[in-house]
Coordinates of C-alpha atoms in Angstrom, one line a residue:
M1 CA 87.3 332.6 78.9
A2 CA 86.0 330.8 82.0
M3 CA 88.7 328.9 83.9
P4 CA 88.4 325.2 83.0
S5 CA 88.1 322.7 85.8
A6 CA 90.8 320.1 86.0
G7 CA 91.7 317.3 88.3
P8 CA 93.8 317.9 91.3
R9 CA 97.0 317.1 89.4
G10 CA 96.1 318.6 86.0
G11 CA 93.9 316.0 84.4
V12 CA 92.0 316.6 81.1
P13 CA 90.2 319.9 81.6
D14 CA 86.4 320.3 81.1
I15 CA 85.5 323.1 78.7
S16 CA 82.2 324.5 77.6
A17 CA 81.2 324.6 73.9
M18 CA 81.4 328.4 73.9
D19 CA 84.9 328.4 75.4
A20 CA 85.9 325.6 73.0
A21 CA 84.7 327.7 70.0
A22 CA 86.7 330.7 71.3
L23 CA 89.8 328.6 71.8
A24 CA 89.5 327.2 68.2
E25 CA 89.0 330.7 66.8
R26 CA 92.1 332.0 68.6
S27 CA 94.2 329.1 67.4
L28 CA 93.1 328.8 63.8
C29 CA 92.7 332.5 62.9
R30 CA 96.5 332.8 62.9
L31 CA 96.9 330.4 60.0
G32 CA 96.2 333.1 57.4
P33 CA 97.1 332.1 53.8
A34 CA 98.2 328.6 55.0
A35 CA 94.5 327.7 55.3
R36 CA 93.7 328.5 51.7
N37 CA 94.2 325.0 50.2
S38 CA 93.5 323.1 53.4
C39 CA 90.4 321.2 54.7
C40 CA 89.7 321.9 58.4
V41 CA 87.8 319.1 60.2
L42 CA 86.3 320.1 63.5
V43 CA 85.8 317.2 66.0
P44 CA 82.7 317.7 68.1
P45 CA 82.1 319.3 70.5
L46 CA 83.9 322.1 68.6
P47 CA 81.3 324.1 66.7
R48 CA 81.6 325.6 63.3
T49 CA 81.5 329.4 63.7
E50 CA 81.3 332.4 61.4
R51 CA 84.7 333.5 62.4
L52 CA 86.2 330.1 61.5
A53 CA 84.4 330.2 58.2
R54 CA 86.1 333.5 57.4
V55 CA 89.7 332.0 58.0
G56 CA 89.6 330.9 54.3
F57 CA 89.8 327.1 54.4
A58 CA 89.1 325.4 51.1
H59 CA 86.7 323.3 53.2
L60 CA 85.5 323.7 56.8
T61 CA 83.5 320.7 58.1
S62 CA 82.6 318.7 61.1
S63 CA 82.2 315.0 61.7
N64 CA 78.8 313.7 62.7
E65 CA 78.0 311.9 66.0
H66 CA 79.3 308.7 64.5
N67 CA 82.7 310.3 63.6
E68 CA 81.8 310.1 59.9
L69 CA 83.0 312.8 57.5
P70 CA 80.9 314.3 54.7
S71 CA 82.2 314.0 51.2
L72 CA 85.0 316.5 51.0
G73 CA 85.3 316.5 47.2
G74 CA 88.3 317.4 45.1
S75 CA 91.9 316.3 45.5
D76 CA 93.4 319.8 45.2
L77 CA 94.0 320.1 48.9
D78 CA 97.4 320.7 50.4
A79 CA 96.5 319.2 53.8
Y80 CA 93.8 318.1 56.2
I81 CA 93.8 319.9 59.5
I82 CA 91.9 318.0 62.2
V83 CA 91.1 320.2 65.2
T84 CA 90.2 318.5 68.4
L85 CA 90.0 318.9 72.2
E86 CA 92.0 316.5 74.3
S87 CA 88.7 315.0 75.5
S88 CA 87.8 314.0 71.9
L89 CA 90.9 312.1 70.9
T90 CA 89.1 308.8 70.3
A91 CA 86.8 310.5 67.7
C92 CA 89.9 312.2 66.2
S93 CA 91.7 308.9 65.8
N94 CA 88.6 307.5 64.0
I95 CA 88.7 310.5 61.6
V96 CA 92.4 310.1 60.9
K97 CA 91.8 306.4 60.1
Q98 CA 89.1 307.4 57.6
L99 CA 91.3 310.0 55.9
V100 CA 94.2 307.5 55.7
C101 CA 92.0 305.2 53.6
C102 CA 91.4 308.0 51.0
E103 CA 93.4 307.7 47.8
D104 CA 94.5 311.3 47.6
Q105 CA 97.4 310.9 50.1
V106 CA 97.1 314.5 51.4
P107 CA 99.1 315.1 54.6
I108 CA 97.0 314.8 57.8
M109 CA 97.8 317.3 60.6
V110 CA 96.1 317.2 64.0
A111 CA 95.9 320.2 66.3
I112 CA 95.0 319.3 69.9
L113 CA 93.6 322.4 71.7
V114 CA 94.1 322.8 75.4
P115 CA 92.8 325.7 77.4
E116 CA 95.2 327.8 79.5
L117 CA 97.2 326.0 82.1
E118 CA 95.9 328.3 84.9
M119 CA 96.7 327.8 88.5
V120 CA 94.1 326.4 90.7
E121 CA 93.0 328.5 93.7
G122 CA 95.5 328.2 96.6
E123 CA 98.3 326.7 94.5
S124 CA 101.8 328.1 94.5
A125 CA 103.3 329.2 91.2
G126 CA 106.4 327.0 91.4
D127 CA 106.0 323.2 91.9
E128 CA 102.3 322.8 91.0
G129 CA 102.6 324.9 87.8
L130 CA 105.6 322.8 86.7
W131 CA 103.8 319.6 87.6
R132 CA 100.8 320.7 85.4
E133 CA 103.2 321.3 82.5
F134 CA 104.9 317.9 83.1
E135 CA 101.5 316.1 83.2
L136 CA 100.4 317.8 80.0
S137 CA 103.7 316.9 78.3
R138 CA 103.3 313.2 79.4
R139 CA 99.7 313.1 78.1
M140 CA 100.7 314.8 74.8
T141 CA 103.5 312.3 74.3
T142 CA 101.0 309.4 74.6
H143 CA 98.4 311.2 72.4
R144 CA 101.0 312.0 69.7
S145 CA 102.3 308.5 69.4
G146 CA 98.7 307.1 69.2
L147 CA 97.8 309.5 66.4
Y148 CA 101.0 308.8 64.5
E149 CA 100.2 305.1 64.8
V150 CA 96.8 305.5 63.1
G151 CA 98.3 307.6 60.3
A152 CA 98.6 311.3 61.3
D153 CA 101.6 313.0 59.6
E154 CA 101.9 315.8 62.2
V155 CA 100.5 316.4 65.6
I156 CA 100.7 319.7 67.5
C157 CA 99.4 320.7 70.9
L158 CA 98.2 324.3 71.2
V159 CA 97.8 325.7 74.7
D160 CA 95.5 328.7 74.5
G161 CA 96.6 329.1 70.8
E162 CA 100.4 328.8 71.4
P163 CA 102.4 325.7 70.5
F164 CA 103.4 323.6 73.5
S165 CA 106.5 321.4 73.5
A166 CA 107.9 319.1 76.1
Y167 CA 111.3 320.6 75.2
R168 CA 110.6 323.8 77.0
L169 CA 110.1 322.0 80.3
P170 CA 113.8 321.7 81.4
G171 CA 114.0 325.5 81.5
G172 CA 111.6 325.3 84.4
F173 CA 113.8 323.1 86.5
H174 CA 116.1 324.9 88.9
R175 CA 119.1 323.4 90.5
T176 CA 119.7 324.1 94.1
P177 CA 123.2 325.3 95.1
T178 CA 125.2 322.6 96.9

């Protein structure tokens, strides 16, 4: 996967459609049987791919350019899984709002996909890497609270397919001997 470009202090990375598709495939193909009774909604620019179609979701769909969902039919779903990039969170919020208005009261889960937190050329592994994780943690806290406010039941951040939690950050801090 090509290295995403980010701001000097770890802003929202840019990612191509092809890299976004690969990131979604790596993240969602691990669901296995959990996908069977779920509806996966891909927020553009995430494309629908053959590999994602083979994961086994009950429904795999995308919103249109107006963030409108097609008719999903049936209320036998266990969950909605909305998959988005960090750059598409406004559209994702609009989709969550639409699903909350549905009468079936199926849990709404959001997966925010983030490409690898790679080091920028010329950067040291210590402070800058920790800063980038801190910045991502700060942004995700804001994103999570916003998505919970509009009705999401669960929000997870996946960095290159692996769960990211702010709780792992303190392990990166080292105390200097006094």
